[in-house]
XYZ file of C-alpha atoms in Angstrom:
708
model
C 162.595 143.002 124.968
C 165.965 141.190 124.520
C 166.452 137.565 124.289
C 168.126 137.636 127.595
C 164.920 138.271 129.351
C 163.068 135.523 128.012
C 164.392 132.629 130.256
C 163.402 134.546 133.536
C 160.050 135.581 132.090
C 159.234 132.024 131.136
C 160.382 130.724 134.511
C 158.082 133.334 136.115
C 155.141 131.959 133.922
C 155.809 128.449 134.843
C 156.010 129.001 138.494
C 152.702 131.167 138.274
C 150.651 128.806 136.337
C 152.429 125.480 136.862
C 150.906 122.449 134.998
C 148.055 124.390 133.494
C 150.618 125.806 130.980
C 151.439 122.342 129.654
C 149.824 120.934 126.527
C 150.067 117.519 128.036
C 149.483 116.245 131.589
C 152.726 116.070 133.673
C 153.669 112.723 135.108
C 152.783 112.688 138.930
C 156.088 111.821 140.649
C 156.075 112.332 144.511
C 159.411 113.331 146.064
C 158.895 110.562 148.330
C 159.629 107.814 145.762
C 162.926 109.362 144.804
C 166.214 108.723 146.933
C 167.887 111.565 148.795
C 170.487 113.622 146.895
C 172.799 113.032 145.371
C 170.454 111.129 142.666
C 172.103 111.343 139.366
C 173.968 108.022 138.170
C 175.650 107.571 141.370
C 173.087 107.755 144.134
C 173.846 108.250 147.900
C 173.255 104.553 148.350
C 175.404 103.495 145.657
C 178.567 105.527 146.449
C 180.267 102.686 148.396
C 179.604 100.291 145.474
C 180.846 102.631 142.953
C 184.131 102.955 144.877
C 184.563 99.376 145.072
C 183.672 98.748 141.578
C 186.045 101.538 140.319
C 189.038 100.113 142.471
C 188.883 96.325 142.498
C 185.904 95.638 140.125
C 185.203 95.618 136.567
C 185.595 99.387 136.417
C 189.082 99.551 137.837
C 191.135 99.384 134.805
C 189.306 102.055 132.926
C 189.125 104.196 136.114
C 192.835 103.938 136.820
C 193.802 104.618 133.154
C 191.531 107.802 132.956
C 192.798 108.998 136.336
C 196.223 108.734 135.018
C 195.434 110.725 131.729
C 193.480 113.219 133.635
C 196.497 113.891 135.976
C 198.692 114.112 133.133
C 196.810 116.461 131.071
C 193.925 118.284 132.677
C 194.694 118.519 136.555
C 196.976 121.518 136.422
C 195.795 122.745 132.999
C 194.136 126.285 133.233
C 190.406 126.008 132.312
C 189.371 127.346 129.011
C 187.929 130.847 129.013
C 184.193 131.813 127.977
C 183.903 131.781 124.231
C 183.614 135.120 122.522
C 180.920 135.740 119.751
C 181.981 135.081 116.161
C 179.397 136.821 113.982
C 175.992 135.525 113.033
C 175.444 132.143 114.675
C 173.854 130.202 112.032
C 175.783 127.605 109.885
C 174.727 128.876 106.406
C 175.910 132.386 107.491
C 179.292 131.307 108.936
C 182.659 131.857 107.087
C 185.299 129.230 107.636
C 186.898 131.194 110.474
C 183.521 131.323 112.098
C 182.966 127.556 111.626
C 186.287 127.020 113.429
C 185.323 129.472 116.415
C 181.923 127.695 116.558
C 183.436 124.253 116.871
C 186.172 125.564 119.302
C 183.341 126.820 121.480
C 181.849 123.426 121.647
C 185.277 121.738 122.493
C 186.047 124.366 125.309
C 182.527 123.683 126.662
C 183.265 120.087 126.669
C 186.543 120.344 128.139
C 185.664 122.462 131.124
C 182.620 120.354 132.074
C 184.440 117.078 131.336
C 187.244 118.427 133.706
C 184.822 119.031 136.345
C 183.039 115.560 135.716
C 186.245 113.644 135.850
C 187.691 115.474 138.685
C 184.410 114.858 140.658
C 184.426 111.052 140.125
C 188.235 110.797 140.918
C 187.465 112.633 144.181
C 184.354 110.503 144.707
C 186.514 107.331 144.536
C 189.595 108.450 146.067
C 188.782 111.351 148.373
C 191.593 113.298 146.721
C 191.633 116.876 147.888
C 193.430 118.478 144.729
C 190.665 116.661 142.448
C 187.919 118.123 144.691
C 189.249 121.665 144.417
C 189.707 121.137 140.475
C 186.065 120.003 140.400
C 184.854 122.721 142.238
C 186.973 125.438 140.428
C 185.782 123.833 136.969
C 182.098 124.030 138.238
C 182.183 127.522 139.382
C 184.002 128.630 136.286
C 181.595 126.923 133.955
C 178.596 128.224 135.858
C 179.867 131.880 135.268
C 179.497 131.507 131.415
C 176.650 133.345 130.315
C 173.391 131.585 129.152
C 172.831 134.588 126.893
C 176.441 134.602 125.467
C 178.376 132.876 122.655
C 178.026 129.508 124.555
C 174.476 130.162 125.163
C 171.472 128.116 123.658
C 170.330 130.674 121.403
C 173.663 131.555 119.731
C 175.453 128.081 119.817
C 173.256 125.349 121.030
C 175.848 122.743 120.612
C 178.004 124.472 123.067
C 175.164 125.261 125.537
C 174.326 121.364 125.181
C 178.040 120.375 126.006
C 177.978 122.559 129.080
C 174.546 121.877 130.601
C 174.473 118.255 130.251
C 177.250 117.948 132.981
C 176.902 120.868 135.276
C 173.980 119.690 137.239
C 175.317 116.295 137.746
C 178.808 117.754 139.084
C 176.691 119.985 141.503
C 174.770 117.190 142.627
C 177.835 115.070 143.522
C 179.590 118.028 145.178
C 176.722 119.598 146.832
C 177.925 118.490 150.456
C 181.374 120.001 149.969
C 180.052 123.457 148.899
C 180.017 126.136 151.419
C 176.992 128.216 151.835
C 178.509 131.074 150.050
C 179.670 128.892 147.205
C 176.058 127.465 147.016
C 174.727 131.051 147.217
C 176.965 132.000 144.177
C 176.158 128.882 142.165
C 172.410 128.512 142.437
C 171.357 131.755 140.768
C 173.587 130.846 137.838
C 172.213 127.315 137.652
C 168.788 128.766 137.884
C 169.438 131.105 134.813
C 171.163 128.160 132.745
C 168.428 125.837 133.681
C 165.617 128.238 132.810
C 167.062 129.148 129.544
C 167.578 125.439 128.601
C 164.211 124.524 129.817
C 162.639 127.418 127.751
C 164.345 126.431 124.613
C 163.489 122.617 125.033
C 159.934 123.271 125.884
C 159.014 125.661 123.282
C 160.647 123.476 120.616
C 159.277 120.035 121.816
C 156.090 120.555 123.635
C 154.012 119.761 120.659
C 156.221 116.938 119.069
C 154.278 113.785 118.282
C 155.577 110.235 118.610
C 156.511 108.762 115.300
C 155.085 111.746 113.314
C 156.171 114.906 111.673
C 152.624 116.289 111.632
C 154.072 118.772 114.089
C 157.609 119.561 112.773
C 160.188 118.126 115.310
C 163.444 119.993 115.753
C 166.478 117.537 115.770
C 168.642 119.172 118.503
C 166.016 120.164 121.091
C 164.681 116.626 120.845
C 168.213 115.511 121.808
C 168.200 118.024 124.672
C 165.075 116.962 126.469
C 167.409 114.326 128.260
C 169.669 117.069 129.817
C 166.575 118.826 130.947
C 165.398 115.975 132.883
C 168.661 115.147 134.227
C 169.232 118.825 135.334
C 165.619 118.554 137.162
C 166.614 115.303 138.918
C 170.057 116.820 140.171
C 168.482 120.172 141.377
C 165.182 119.000 143.001
C 166.390 120.040 146.365
C 167.749 123.295 145.402
C 165.419 125.108 142.796
C 161.649 124.568 143.012
C 161.320 124.929 139.074
C 163.664 121.833 138.833
C 160.676 119.636 139.580
C 159.063 120.700 136.415
C 162.140 120.119 134.338
C 162.335 116.557 135.626
C 158.598 115.863 135.267
C 158.637 117.539 131.634
C 161.254 115.156 130.396
C 159.845 112.332 132.030
C 156.256 112.794 130.734
C 157.684 113.657 127.131
C 159.773 110.529 126.918
C 156.749 108.693 128.138
C 154.199 110.028 125.696
C 156.068 111.886 122.774
C 159.394 109.944 122.296
C 160.556 109.307 119.713
C 159.112 111.721 117.054
C 161.828 110.264 114.465
C 160.714 106.592 115.017
C 158.257 104.398 116.579
C 157.517 100.840 117.565
C 159.938 99.309 115.235
C 162.828 100.954 116.552
C 163.641 103.076 113.409
C 165.303 106.520 113.552
C 164.554 108.428 110.354
C 167.344 110.814 110.561
C 169.797 107.785 109.809
C 172.318 105.878 111.812
C 174.617 108.730 112.741
C 171.861 110.910 114.228
C 170.698 107.688 115.912
C 174.081 107.544 117.613
C 173.447 111.155 119.025
C 169.717 111.143 119.228
C 169.339 107.622 120.905
C 172.802 105.828 121.691
C 174.216 109.073 123.398
C 171.724 111.397 125.065
C 168.469 109.406 125.706
C 170.400 106.638 127.260
C 171.801 108.968 129.998
C 168.424 109.989 131.112
C 167.217 106.304 131.078
C 170.236 105.172 132.949
C 169.637 108.069 135.561
C 166.063 106.648 135.886
C 167.417 103.127 136.268
C 169.671 103.977 139.006
C 166.818 105.579 140.989
C 164.684 102.514 140.484
C 162.117 104.304 138.358
C 159.344 102.329 136.691
C 159.820 104.342 133.505
C 163.323 103.402 132.869
C 163.667 101.722 129.579
C 159.893 101.233 129.112
C 160.506 97.596 130.328
C 156.895 96.543 130.628
C 156.064 97.327 127.115
C 156.713 94.326 124.711
C 156.737 96.666 121.590
C 158.613 99.589 123.069
C 160.976 101.663 121.167
C 163.741 100.725 123.383
C 163.174 96.969 122.988
C 163.317 97.366 119.310
C 165.910 99.988 118.348
C 168.777 97.843 118.950
C 167.762 95.993 115.752
C 167.877 99.212 113.745
C 171.554 99.624 114.693
C 172.100 95.800 114.314
C 170.503 95.664 110.670
C 171.936 98.933 109.163
C 175.512 99.074 110.620
C 178.191 96.618 109.494
C 181.661 95.993 111.235
C 183.410 97.862 108.276
C 182.989 101.577 107.584
C 180.132 102.154 104.974
C 177.787 105.039 103.838
C 174.146 105.151 104.911
C 171.230 107.392 104.638
C 171.036 110.828 106.413
C 173.597 113.115 107.467
C 176.919 111.823 108.431
C 179.786 113.926 109.251
C 183.313 114.018 107.873
C 184.093 111.005 105.860
C 180.524 110.161 105.398
C 180.720 106.469 106.935
C 179.384 104.581 109.993
C 180.061 101.278 111.406
C 179.340 98.956 114.294
C 181.958 100.555 116.304
C 182.750 100.140 120.064
C 180.438 102.664 121.219
C 177.467 101.131 119.290
C 178.523 97.639 120.410
C 178.206 98.777 124.096
C 174.801 100.049 123.471
C 173.803 96.721 121.791
C 175.149 95.085 124.940
C 173.322 97.236 127.045
C 169.992 96.617 125.425
C 170.883 92.924 125.406
C 171.284 92.989 129.300
C 168.408 94.988 129.799
C 165.958 93.044 127.782
C 167.762 89.650 128.201
C 168.252 89.474 124.396
C 170.674 87.050 123.031
C 170.388 88.175 119.437
C 171.511 91.683 120.213
C 174.271 90.135 122.179
C 175.342 88.260 119.041
C 175.206 91.349 116.836
C 177.303 93.151 119.562
C 179.969 90.470 119.232
C 180.259 91.122 115.434
C 181.270 94.618 115.878
C 184.544 96.525 117.068
C 185.389 95.326 120.639
C 185.214 98.024 123.320
C 188.739 98.961 124.402
C 190.264 97.489 127.520
C 190.124 100.956 129.060
C 188.020 103.907 128.011
C 189.686 107.070 126.763
C 189.019 110.052 128.591
C 188.036 111.946 125.542
C 187.554 115.244 127.454
C 187.100 117.411 124.460
C 184.294 115.514 122.948
C 180.959 113.547 124.012
C 180.202 110.852 125.325
C 183.532 111.131 127.344
C 184.996 108.077 129.020
C 183.697 109.094 132.393
C 180.334 108.874 130.789
C 180.933 105.242 129.661
C 182.136 104.428 133.011
C 178.944 105.603 134.632
C 176.788 103.827 131.948
C 178.803 100.662 132.465
C 178.282 100.925 136.175
C 174.580 101.041 135.822
C 174.718 97.792 133.957
C 176.655 96.044 136.684
C 173.634 93.974 138.000
C 172.411 92.968 134.523
C 174.365 89.976 132.993
C 175.011 89.783 129.381
C 172.891 86.905 127.973
C 174.655 84.290 125.678
C 174.532 85.062 122.007
C 171.734 83.421 120.105
C 171.938 82.028 116.444
C 171.515 84.949 114.203
C 170.841 82.549 111.279
C 167.406 82.071 112.729
C 166.430 85.759 112.251
C 164.503 86.778 108.988
C 166.848 87.897 106.340
C 164.783 91.173 105.856
C 163.614 93.839 108.218
C 160.985 96.491 107.486
C 161.152 99.527 109.662
C 157.428 100.361 108.839
C 157.946 103.462 111.405
C 160.323 105.178 109.022
C 160.083 103.538 105.572
C 163.122 101.616 105.512
C 163.827 98.115 104.393
C 166.994 96.251 105.153
C 167.836 92.806 103.301
C 170.751 90.727 104.280
C 171.895 87.384 102.595
C 173.669 86.130 105.573
C 172.943 87.625 108.969
C 175.734 87.342 111.495
C 178.247 86.571 108.838
C 179.485 90.117 107.536
C 182.423 88.699 105.141
C 179.725 86.450 103.367
C 176.630 88.962 103.610
C 175.247 90.850 100.781
C 173.264 93.745 102.204
C 170.871 96.380 100.753
C 168.985 99.308 102.325
C 166.148 100.645 100.553
C 164.432 103.992 101.793
C 161.014 105.369 100.914
C 160.139 107.359 103.926
C 157.148 109.293 105.111
C 159.633 111.674 106.970
C 160.539 113.605 103.871
C 163.781 115.259 103.201
C 164.048 117.898 105.996
C 166.275 117.853 109.351
C 169.150 115.371 108.749
C 167.150 113.374 105.998
C 168.076 113.668 102.411
C 166.091 113.936 99.096
C 166.564 110.109 98.690
C 163.117 108.506 98.206
C 163.350 105.106 96.341
C 167.185 105.199 96.849
C 169.196 102.112 97.785
C 172.799 101.422 99.128
C 174.563 98.107 98.758
C 177.449 96.298 100.393
C 178.649 92.837 99.943
C 181.402 90.582 101.130
C 182.944 92.835 103.721
C 182.759 96.322 101.997
C 180.482 98.815 100.616
C 179.598 99.008 96.700
C 176.963 101.276 95.827
C 177.183 104.060 97.870
C 175.407 107.512 98.922
C 177.857 110.099 97.431
C 179.084 113.307 98.944
C 180.258 114.558 102.266
C 179.298 116.925 105.026
C 182.209 119.091 105.834
C 179.686 121.186 108.057
C 175.992 121.314 108.096
C 175.006 123.733 105.362
C 178.358 123.892 103.609
C 178.108 124.625 99.756
C 178.923 120.932 98.832
C 176.555 119.615 101.583
C 173.859 121.911 100.578
C 173.837 121.750 96.888
C 174.925 118.174 96.385
C 175.024 115.775 99.335
C 171.521 116.427 100.484
C 170.060 116.080 96.838
C 168.856 113.068 94.748
C 171.769 113.631 92.439
C 174.058 112.043 95.022
C 171.885 109.067 95.500
C 171.385 105.695 93.824
C 168.024 106.958 92.618
C 166.208 108.513 89.745
C 166.233 111.988 88.134
C 163.446 113.014 85.927
C 164.351 115.375 83.245
C 167.459 115.967 85.139
C 165.468 117.043 88.239
C 165.680 115.258 91.680
C 163.183 115.308 94.490
C 162.713 118.601 96.600
C 165.377 118.714 99.424
C 164.612 120.087 102.955
C 161.116 119.374 102.781
C 158.820 117.367 105.131
C 156.501 116.964 102.183
C 158.935 115.329 99.899
C 157.828 111.855 101.043
C 157.877 108.205 99.871
C 156.045 105.129 101.135
C 157.059 101.544 101.210
C 153.894 99.870 99.461
C 154.847 96.193 100.388
C 157.270 93.526 101.496
C 156.525 90.014 100.300
C 158.342 87.136 101.848
C 156.062 84.355 100.794
C 157.916 82.913 97.983
C 160.844 80.791 98.735
C 163.391 82.161 96.288
C 162.184 85.848 96.505
C 162.087 88.770 98.694
C 160.460 91.718 97.253
C 159.470 95.237 98.240
C 158.078 98.284 96.383
C 158.593 101.906 97.252
C 156.406 104.792 95.794
C 158.086 108.327 95.453
C 155.494 110.118 93.495
C 154.983 112.691 96.175
C 158.679 113.477 96.513
C 159.010 114.292 92.658
C 155.997 116.426 92.810
C 156.772 118.330 95.917
C 157.140 122.130 95.571
C 155.381 122.163 92.249
C 151.914 123.824 91.400
C 149.164 121.276 92.056
C 148.004 121.911 88.735
C 151.309 120.956 87.144
C 152.619 117.773 88.483
C 155.589 116.302 86.901
C 154.706 112.558 87.566
C 151.569 110.465 87.911
C 153.622 107.630 89.576
C 157.171 106.572 90.364
C 157.594 103.309 91.563
C 160.636 101.135 92.361
C 160.373 97.311 92.747
C 163.526 95.767 94.473
C 163.516 91.761 94.301
C 166.247 89.808 96.135
C 166.559 86.548 94.211
C 167.894 83.407 96.278
C 169.408 85.980 98.476
C 172.019 86.175 95.841
C 171.329 89.021 93.452
C 168.980 91.924 92.988
C 166.330 93.061 90.293
C 165.566 96.503 90.378
C 162.661 97.569 88.141
C 161.661 101.380 88.025
C 158.570 102.472 86.454
C 157.692 106.189 85.874
C 154.482 107.379 84.508
C 154.958 111.027 83.549
C 152.209 113.762 83.548
C 151.055 114.389 80.050
C 152.804 117.924 79.679
C 155.972 116.460 80.703
C 155.748 112.987 78.629
C 158.650 113.880 76.538
C 161.219 113.907 79.446
C 163.975 111.420 79.730
C 164.584 109.519 83.129
C 167.915 109.104 84.563
C 169.142 105.906 86.533
C 172.016 106.950 88.839
C 174.760 104.758 90.547
C 177.679 105.946 92.853
C 180.841 104.224 94.154
C 184.102 105.026 95.887
C 186.147 103.530 92.966
C 185.671 104.121 89.301
C 182.710 102.550 87.457
C 183.146 101.451 83.936
C 180.316 101.482 81.251
C 179.995 99.214 78.221
C 177.598 100.851 75.967
C 177.361 97.678 73.560
C 176.288 95.438 76.354
C 174.523 98.172 78.374
C 176.422 96.946 81.522
C 178.288 98.909 84.321
C 181.107 97.459 86.596
C 182.511 98.819 89.859
C 185.376 97.205 91.461
C 186.791 97.526 95.169
C 189.227 95.652 96.971
C 187.182 92.601 98.146
C 184.146 92.712 95.871
C 182.685 94.003 92.719
C 179.345 94.836 91.406
C 178.063 93.947 88.028
C 175.073 95.926 86.624
C 173.145 95.014 83.500
C 170.602 97.497 82.470
C 167.572 97.478 79.951
C 164.563 99.608 79.107
C 161.719 98.380 76.621
C 161.665 101.869 75.379
C 165.198 101.595 73.801
C 168.768 101.624 74.580
C 170.058 103.712 77.458
C 172.735 106.381 77.024
C 175.438 105.923 79.905
C 178.108 108.143 81.263
C 180.559 108.110 84.040
C 181.819 111.216 85.741
C 184.534 111.381 88.559
C 183.775 114.883 89.797
C 181.131 116.604 91.876
C 179.081 119.730 90.381
C 179.883 121.434 93.719
C 183.047 119.873 95.096
C 183.940 119.822 98.744
C 186.945 122.164 99.926
C 190.306 121.004 98.946
C 191.471 121.392 102.617
C 188.686 119.028 103.647
C 189.447 116.417 101.081
C 193.086 116.483 102.128
C 192.339 116.234 105.782
C 189.837 113.300 105.424
C 192.212 111.703 102.888
C 189.290 111.321 100.463
C 189.493 110.889 96.827
C 186.967 111.689 94.106
C 184.020 109.474 93.754
C 182.508 107.742 90.682
C 179.054 108.626 89.493
C 177.172 106.845 86.670
C 174.065 108.071 84.817
C 171.939 105.808 82.443
C 169.453 107.943 80.483
C 166.496 106.681 78.698
C 166.603 107.546 74.967
C 163.291 106.250 73.424
C 161.212 108.695 74.988
C 158.012 108.344 73.206
C 154.843 107.786 75.344
C 154.534 108.749 78.874
C 155.951 105.720 80.587
C 159.705 105.002 81.362
C 160.642 101.627 82.533
C 164.434 100.861 83.594
C 165.187 97.292 84.889
C 168.527 96.648 86.436
C 170.223 93.372 87.618
C 172.822 93.778 90.371
C 175.163 90.959 90.726
C 177.786 91.322 93.613
C 180.852 89.217 93.419
C 183.868 88.463 95.502
C 187.273 89.227 93.883
C 189.189 85.921 94.361
C 192.902 85.715 94.894
C 193.422 84.594 91.293
C 191.095 87.084 90.014
C 189.077 84.694 88.373
C 186.204 86.551 86.463
C 182.775 85.023 86.597
C 180.846 84.335 83.727
C 178.930 87.047 81.975
C 175.589 88.488 83.197
C 172.872 89.300 80.715
C 169.076 89.349 80.294
C 166.363 89.985 77.922
C 162.995 91.915 78.555
C 159.687 90.832 76.855
C 156.049 91.009 77.540
C 154.535 88.149 79.423
C 152.539 85.720 77.232
C 149.409 86.721 78.909
C 148.450 90.329 79.755
C 150.708 93.347 80.410
C 153.893 93.482 82.593
C 157.595 92.659 82.297
C 159.312 89.397 81.699
C 162.960 88.812 82.297
C 165.213 85.980 81.216
C 168.301 86.218 83.093
C 171.445 84.541 82.255
C 173.422 84.277 85.705
C 177.285 84.462 85.863
C 177.058 81.007 87.677
C 175.621 79.737 84.467
C 172.064 79.135 85.635
C 169.006 80.880 84.013
C 166.114 82.443 85.820
C 162.767 83.770 84.469
C 161.176 86.419 86.502
C 157.768 87.926 85.513
C 156.214 91.207 86.849
C 152.457 91.518 86.432
C 150.703 94.186 88.053
C 151.484 94.406 91.714
C 152.852 90.821 91.485
C 156.243 89.028 90.765
C 156.982 85.212 90.381
C 159.979 83.214 89.370
C 160.074 80.281 87.078
């Protein structure tokens, strides 16, 4: 049996056994509660309002600009042909030529369906016959692509995704213009594509559990559930099985979404995959539900719903300026509160009447006056237009005062803690993100337990190092995904296990009860022992305390208890930056300097002095062509290793003092501190001389910390 037979056999199985084949009960949605077709994004009852909105309303400028761009670039352009196979379909097996072909197939799939989408909407608004003919031609051409071919879900799932996410919507809107012969040709193709996609989505997501990796979720199929539901909604009148596609997606979002987060709104794969896994695809399904008045849309009746909280994930981890973050990030490795994320925060602010989200959105990049067509990518400008139309009845609330929000947010669902000194004032803000996550290092997460990143005064300082040329490239696989690229620890030169869902961490506490201190602790023991024989653990405990003092500077204390057979191993403390780091062996201090800000780091270990070194290369570098295309220079990598390695305990304490670079380059005072034992009992006492001249005494005893 070949793979091309599977979708039809699976479809037959579902038709014969229906709901009994499901592991969870399907949502009961009577056809009588749904409006007549077309019912995706612009329903039959909304067409007049959409035309008016696109010609004289708030959508008019974007619609006119995109129509002009479409007419100049795509109306008379030949449609792209179906992609051809390029060899083995998996990233780790690809040559550079295959990677280019893999991406080209995705671009072509986006272009053919974006052409169909844009032409359809232009016809819908204007009644233009040439645009209707272009829309029908693009729909028919796209439907002829084989679901078992080089753009199929089993060969290039991203190309299949870009194709199927739009075809059903286009068919739904054009249905009344199609002849019986045209429908008779299209529907078997749509059935085959829908069966292939649903088979893939169902088999990969049916057992996923909300906020859990007990059943391993798969990143792409989780994203694809949305298009399965939209296809079902669009084709309800034409294909009996479409009811099952829609009901499956509806029920899955109701009971199993999100596997990568939970009630706190976090997304364990990081903000870049939050953009695709939340901001882009699930939003389309929620918009579709909203437009038909479905009660499940946005889970509005649940005060602790993921949708109500997830805006704060983006608002807390993204700044208006580009910076690294945790998880896979393509190309230059940076994310920001760009206009697409701003629009999402505005959407959530409208839906939940949340002035704080409106205020966060106002900090980011302003949405363009007109959406770009962006026909070779996703989301397209027409998608943004449809999403904005869905919000027309929801006013944007006035911005609320962000200074009233707590300076720290713990995303318990994913094991992230984000601290801000000045929420809502990015040019004055000091921000630290700390990760110790139950989601391990698999999928798009990295081996980064107990790692941190730090930004201050409008730019990043301590960064996650490395890049992602493409998923599974040598540099990505051997460096970027590994602990060596993080502001974390190596133990005996070894990091945590990458690509493992059992390489986990845990946030043990967040203490905000003391007026001058915010303190959190992460435990990464499991991550360093992962993939080792149970009889030979490397460590007994690995803990990192992070203390934010006066919302001005940080104390980081690392305590490693080595397992007896490994008691002689050193521990390496890592720090990475975009600009060169300098190290002063005599003072045991490191400095990194950027354009607007710098970071002073003083280090001590009670076991003896630390051996520091700075390197400006990667052990496995990215390709020269990638570095040139992205205009990327080398990064700076600092390591401080323990030297007094007697006993089985290693302690490293770091003071991190971020500071502005003033126009006259005035240098602040020195940062220094001494370590000692507290007068009573075990622990660590720090006497810190701050660059501003004041002195703090901070005492760690057991699980407690206090300042004097």
